[in-house]
Amino acid sequence: MSETVSMTTGARAMQVLPQAGHPRNPGMTLDLDWVAAVQANTSAIERRAATLPGRRSVKKDHQAAWLCKAISLIDLTTLSGDDTTGRVQRLCAKARAPVRADLLDRLGMTGLTVGAVCVYHEMVGPAVRALEGSGIPVAAVSTGFPAGLSPFHLRIAEIGESVAAGAQEIDIVISRRHVLTGNWQALYDEMAEMRAACGAAHVKAILATGELGTLRNVARASLVCMMAGADFIKTSTGKEGVNATLPVSLTMIRAIRDYEARTGFRVGYKPAGGISKAKDALVYLSLMRDELGLPWCQPDLFRFGASSLLGDIERQLEHHVSGNYSAGNRHPMG
Amino acid sequence: MTIRDIFDDMSYGPAPESATEAFDWIARHDGKFGHFINGAFIPAGQGFETRAPATGQVLAQVTQGSAADIEMAVSAARKAQSKWAALPGHRRAQILYALARLVQKHARLLAVLETLDCGKPIRESRDIDLPLVARHFYYHAGLAQLLEAEQPQMGPMGVCAAVIPWNFPLLMLAWKVAPALAAGNTVVLKPAEWTPLTALLFAEISREAGLPKGVLNIVTGDGETGAALVAHPGVDKVAFTGSTGVGRKIRAATAGSGKGLTLELGGKSPYIVFDDADLDSAVEGLVDAIWFNGGQVCCAGSRLLVQEGVAERFHARLKARMDGLRIGDPLDKCIDVGAIIDPEHLARITAMVDACDGQIHRAATDLPAGCYYPPTLITGLSAASPLMQEEVFGPVLVSMTFRTPAEAVELANNTRYGLAASVWTENVNLALDMAPKIRAGVVWINATNLFDAAAGFGGVRESGFGREGGWEGLMAWLRPKVQGKALKPVLPVDAPADPQVEGIDRTAKLYIGGKQARPDGGYSRAVWSPKGRLLGHVGIGNRKDIRNAVEAAHAAKGWASATAHLRAQVIYYIAENLSARADEFADRLRQMTGKDGKAEVEAAIARLFTWAARADKVEGRVKPVPIRGVALAMNEPVGVVGAICPDEAPLLGFVSLMAPLIAMGNRAVLVPSEAFPLAATDFYQVLDTSDLPGGVVNIVTGRHAELAPVLAGHMDLDALWSFSSSDLSARVEAGSTANLKRCWVNHGRATDWTRADGPDFQRAATEVKTVWLPYGE
């Protein structure tokens, strides 16, 4: 742990993510004054979130382009107890060709793929093999996902195993209890050690915001994880009662913006769970575009954690191309 | 642009709302509109064009309302009024309910037409204005249903004139028409010259609601039409929303006419950000505060006050946010800021900003050609800078810093206006301490521009008077069913031919700041009994005495924040001391008036008890507004209030005005009966022995006709009441334009002082402040 913390900023800033065009967040010393000063006014955040869908609208070609962009940002995910190699192979095929070729052709978007494929550790190997040559990274959920309550050394070891198996991205879960008890030092240490264990793999910190109680906690946990070197902060495992919401997203995005303003380092954002409609994806994209700017509309800084979103987007794209509303059975299953 | 290009640059592209239906509606009227009078459009006459601010495109020809048109409309309204008022409240409720439903059914057409005609983004007219319009009619359908049971003493005013502005054409129509109709009034409404169309469409739609002919009339036209409407003798009440300048003219034009008046005027509302606020949310709040409708909003948070320690960070975040605003075609669904209403107004905004000497940041965002002005932040101005004081009515925010909460309050109140304020802090202690200290009709905590039909909206100071929304708003559309008889002047007893003088000379003084004071002018007059006996001398107060009294009253500011329990105790003590000297006061009344005074003294003691009792029982309300949070309707003292006391009940009248004023926390400058002043001057000895802090009650004797204009014109007096038996109503109301103080005058009608302790006194002695406090963690 201490080794990670004492790493010099310069040395860590040199590391560049496989896909990223910007320096990797090296983290910083835990600044508890900053953490304590973080405010998040729930009512005001909710009001802003509630008006977002009404403030932005994209139509016609712009809508089609934005939906293609959304596809390129999806972490196509399967996290089920009954996942098998065959199931994962099918998913990876869908990742390579997320939209019917004739449609992509009409849209002039041939070659479009999703952002990554996200699986449990045991499925990393099959996924890596199935995606070989595609350039699509495999993300592994890790550290005792989803609860994160297995022995700490096993959680750290799990990261190493997944990286060794070829995962380029590791989605870790934080210990919610550290947030709920205000033990920011413990959260920071845990996160820093997990980041170190990831090595060159890119680490997404899942905050499980649905279990953190308040938006203020979400904001503080976001900040602490970034200070400890998270490459991405992510809302949810998808297994909590409440997953990604716009108010939570706004809170985390503002934390990312604040962190960049003070440190100069960009951290990515991944809302996960509950985003299943094309329209929702457009709202999220306009949120990223307006609040953080274009760099956060690229896969190195933004991902959707979603499994059913792609299906809705496919139908919308066919509607765009044909003028007729589409049906699910016209699109190959993932 | 290919899809791949857009994929790379993630540009928004056009997202226009279709205006076809709105143009079809205009075309069905051949692009020409006459007035809507007595349930139908009359043929279009000479008039003017109404244009789309965004494009300059002519939308329609509208008729310039003439005096004859106003006559026709007012007489139609008059003819319809008694029948409309006689309908059961339930029937009026049904019709208002139907209007609410119709607004919802035609919401998109109304929203598109509104955006076409006034240039605000379709998001605002669709998501904010229209839902509020419908909500206003629903809410007032409810008030119509409940009115008879809740306010049995009150009836409609009669024919009401509504003159409304161009920034919220349909919403302001709703704010006037819904309560007016609920209360049983009929209406002649003049929409703004620049934005007449939605009112005309609403009139057309209203026919489907079963609204009887003549109940709602719309006359289009410019300021001249408005002036003719306001001045029409057949109008019983005027409700105006618009600029302070025009509000002043209307106050002057209606002075002494007996017409009811409510004014909702301009503002320079403070937006206060403390260092512990959620700064990002406060920045976002500013978008809704000053860039909502392009800042063309009376309650726009146009004066940013930010705590010095976070100012730099806050301004940086604000500028970044400004740069992301999208300005352009108001019909585009992806636009944040639309057009400025008219090139004339754009020129005014431009000139004001160009003349300022601060640091100007204009949003680095694409500005289309045409009638647009960029979101602008100006820092580095002094408090004296015109832009810190004057309303721009555009997308221009000025900013200053403060160090402490006390300084924030001082800066916030350093304005002639008093409409609204926003306070951003995560500290509930601070927020709830700030809210009462800011002079404004509405305070939003960690929010801005929240509105609801259940919550009162309106200003203090030169932002006008009266509330819109809630029961407090409805009261301005009602008056007592029983009106007083004409009041005869009561004159002092003339000096007798054969004066009787006996005993030791007694000189009544003025009472200022808790001390007896000789009149500044050094003049006195004798007070004679009807039998020719000299009762004493009384000072003839002049303008300097009024000045001193108002200053003393301001110095006694602690009274406003004294506990209600303390105020009650003091008033009980006054009653106790008056009671101890009851015989003496009864004698005095008998000497002055020749009539037995015992009953009047007893009534005065009872009146003091009544207001002592009410001091701690006049409760605010918690309004059921549609947010997670509370909207508190807090009763606050009006401030320093002048009152010219009646002559027909020299003691009881004086006490009936003084007691409610001080019970509610006001400080008073009282001018006693001119004919019989000695009951009041004797009374200061009672006050002196009753623990009343000096300056809370000040007594200036003198000639009503001389002192009334001085009081009316005094810029530091918040309200003026006149119950003089000489009818000063016109002079009081005309003089009040100086600072637009609220006036309560008798219009030459008698008051039954034996019963003068009703809720009207309490309402006149208080302002309702609405404090919005959203919560949730």
Tab-separated table of C-alpha atoms in Angstrom, chain A residues 39-48 54-59 61-62 64-66 68-69 72 107-110 112 214 216 254 257-258 262 285-286 289-291 294, chain B residues 3-4 6-7 9-15 123 126-127 276-278 280-281 284 287-288 313 317 321 324 326 333-336 424 426 446-447 450 628 774-777:
chain	number	residue	atom	x	y	z
A	39	GLN	CA	-21.180	19.691	-0.941
A	40	ALA	CA	-24.013	18.160	-2.875
A	41	ASN	CA	-27.446	19.710	-2.607
A	42	THR	CA	-29.809	16.895	-3.440
A	43	SER	CA	-32.860	18.974	-4.314
A	44	ALA	CA	-30.928	21.277	-6.612
A	45	ILE	CA	-29.198	18.349	-8.299
A	46	GLU	CA	-32.509	16.594	-8.801
A	47	ARG	CA	-34.056	19.711	-10.323
A	48	ARG	CA	-31.180	20.046	-12.777
A	54	GLY	CA	-36.149	18.714	-21.917
A	55	ARG	CA	-33.171	20.917	-22.621
A	56	ARG	CA	-31.444	18.880	-25.295
A	57	SER	CA	-32.698	17.121	-28.347
A	58	VAL	CA	-30.986	15.552	-31.346
A	59	LYS	CA	-32.902	14.723	-34.489
A	61	ASP	CA	-28.858	12.304	-38.874
A	62	HIS	CA	-27.633	13.816	-35.646
A	64	ALA	CA	-28.363	8.453	-35.715
A	65	ALA	CA	-24.787	9.616	-35.257
A	66	TRP	CA	-25.263	10.072	-31.522
A	68	CYS	CA	-23.800	5.146	-33.085
A	69	LYS	CA	-21.619	7.019	-30.634
A	72	SER	CA	-19.156	2.735	-29.361
A	107	LEU	CA	-25.284	4.913	-42.099
A	108	GLY	CA	-21.721	5.031	-43.357
A	109	MET	CA	-20.587	3.597	-40.040
A	110	THR	CA	-19.030	0.328	-41.137
A	112	LEU	CA	-18.514	0.284	-35.567
A	214	THR	CA	-26.633	10.346	0.141
A	216	ARG	CA	-22.883	13.950	-0.557
A	254	ARG	CA	-19.132	17.357	-11.141
A	257	ARG	CA	-14.733	18.174	-13.305
A	258	ASP	CA	-13.562	19.503	-9.973
A	262	ARG	CA	-7.487	21.102	-9.508
A	285	LEU	CA	-24.434	11.814	-23.934
A	286	SER	CA	-25.692	15.385	-23.836
A	289	ARG	CA	-20.994	16.739	-23.718
A	290	ASP	CA	-22.342	19.758	-21.868
A	291	GLU	CA	-20.893	19.165	-18.427
A	294	LEU	CA	-16.135	16.263	-26.058
B	3	ILE	CA	-23.157	10.687	-39.892
B	4	ARG	CA	-19.518	9.867	-39.353
B	6	ILE	CA	-21.347	14.082	-36.564
B	7	PHE	CA	-20.142	10.938	-34.793
B	9	ASP	CA	-17.852	16.166	-33.496
B	10	MET	CA	-21.037	15.264	-31.590
B	11	SER	CA	-22.759	18.412	-32.760
B	12	TYR	CA	-26.407	18.920	-31.867
B	13	GLY	CA	-27.926	19.998	-35.160
B	14	PRO	CA	-31.319	21.601	-35.561
B	15	ALA	CA	-34.268	20.230	-33.593
B	123	ARG	CA	-38.645	24.365	-23.600
B	126	ARG	CA	-43.769	24.058	-23.015
B	127	ASP	CA	-42.269	22.847	-19.715
B	276	ASP	CA	-20.399	26.454	2.087
B	277	ALA	CA	-22.868	26.238	-0.788
B	278	ASP	CA	-22.942	23.466	-3.371
B	280	ASP	CA	-22.004	23.702	-8.952
B	281	SER	CA	-25.672	23.686	-8.068
B	284	GLU	CA	-26.727	25.881	-12.364
B	287	VAL	CA	-28.756	29.602	-15.378
B	288	ASP	CA	-32.368	29.417	-14.215
B	313	ARG	CA	-13.652	29.667	-8.111
B	317	ARG	CA	-17.194	27.757	-12.967
B	321	ARG	CA	-21.141	27.134	-17.716
B	324	GLY	CA	-21.876	26.052	-22.818
B	326	ARG	CA	-26.846	27.444	-26.587
B	333	LYS	CA	-35.819	22.142	-28.683
B	334	CYS	CA	-32.124	22.266	-27.954
B	335	ILE	CA	-31.801	25.965	-27.154
B	336	ASP	CA	-31.134	27.477	-23.744
B	424	TRP	CA	-27.335	29.296	-1.327
B	426	GLU	CA	-25.802	24.103	3.113
B	446	ASN	CA	-30.896	26.737	-2.601
B	447	ALA	CA	-33.195	27.317	-5.536
B	450	LEU	CA	-39.868	28.404	-8.203
B	628	ARG	CA	-40.153	18.047	-1.848
B	774	PRO	CA	-36.567	22.518	-0.858
B	775	TYR	CA	-35.004	19.771	1.190
B	776	GLY	CA	-33.653	16.254	0.914
B	777	GLU	CA	-30.277	14.676	1.408
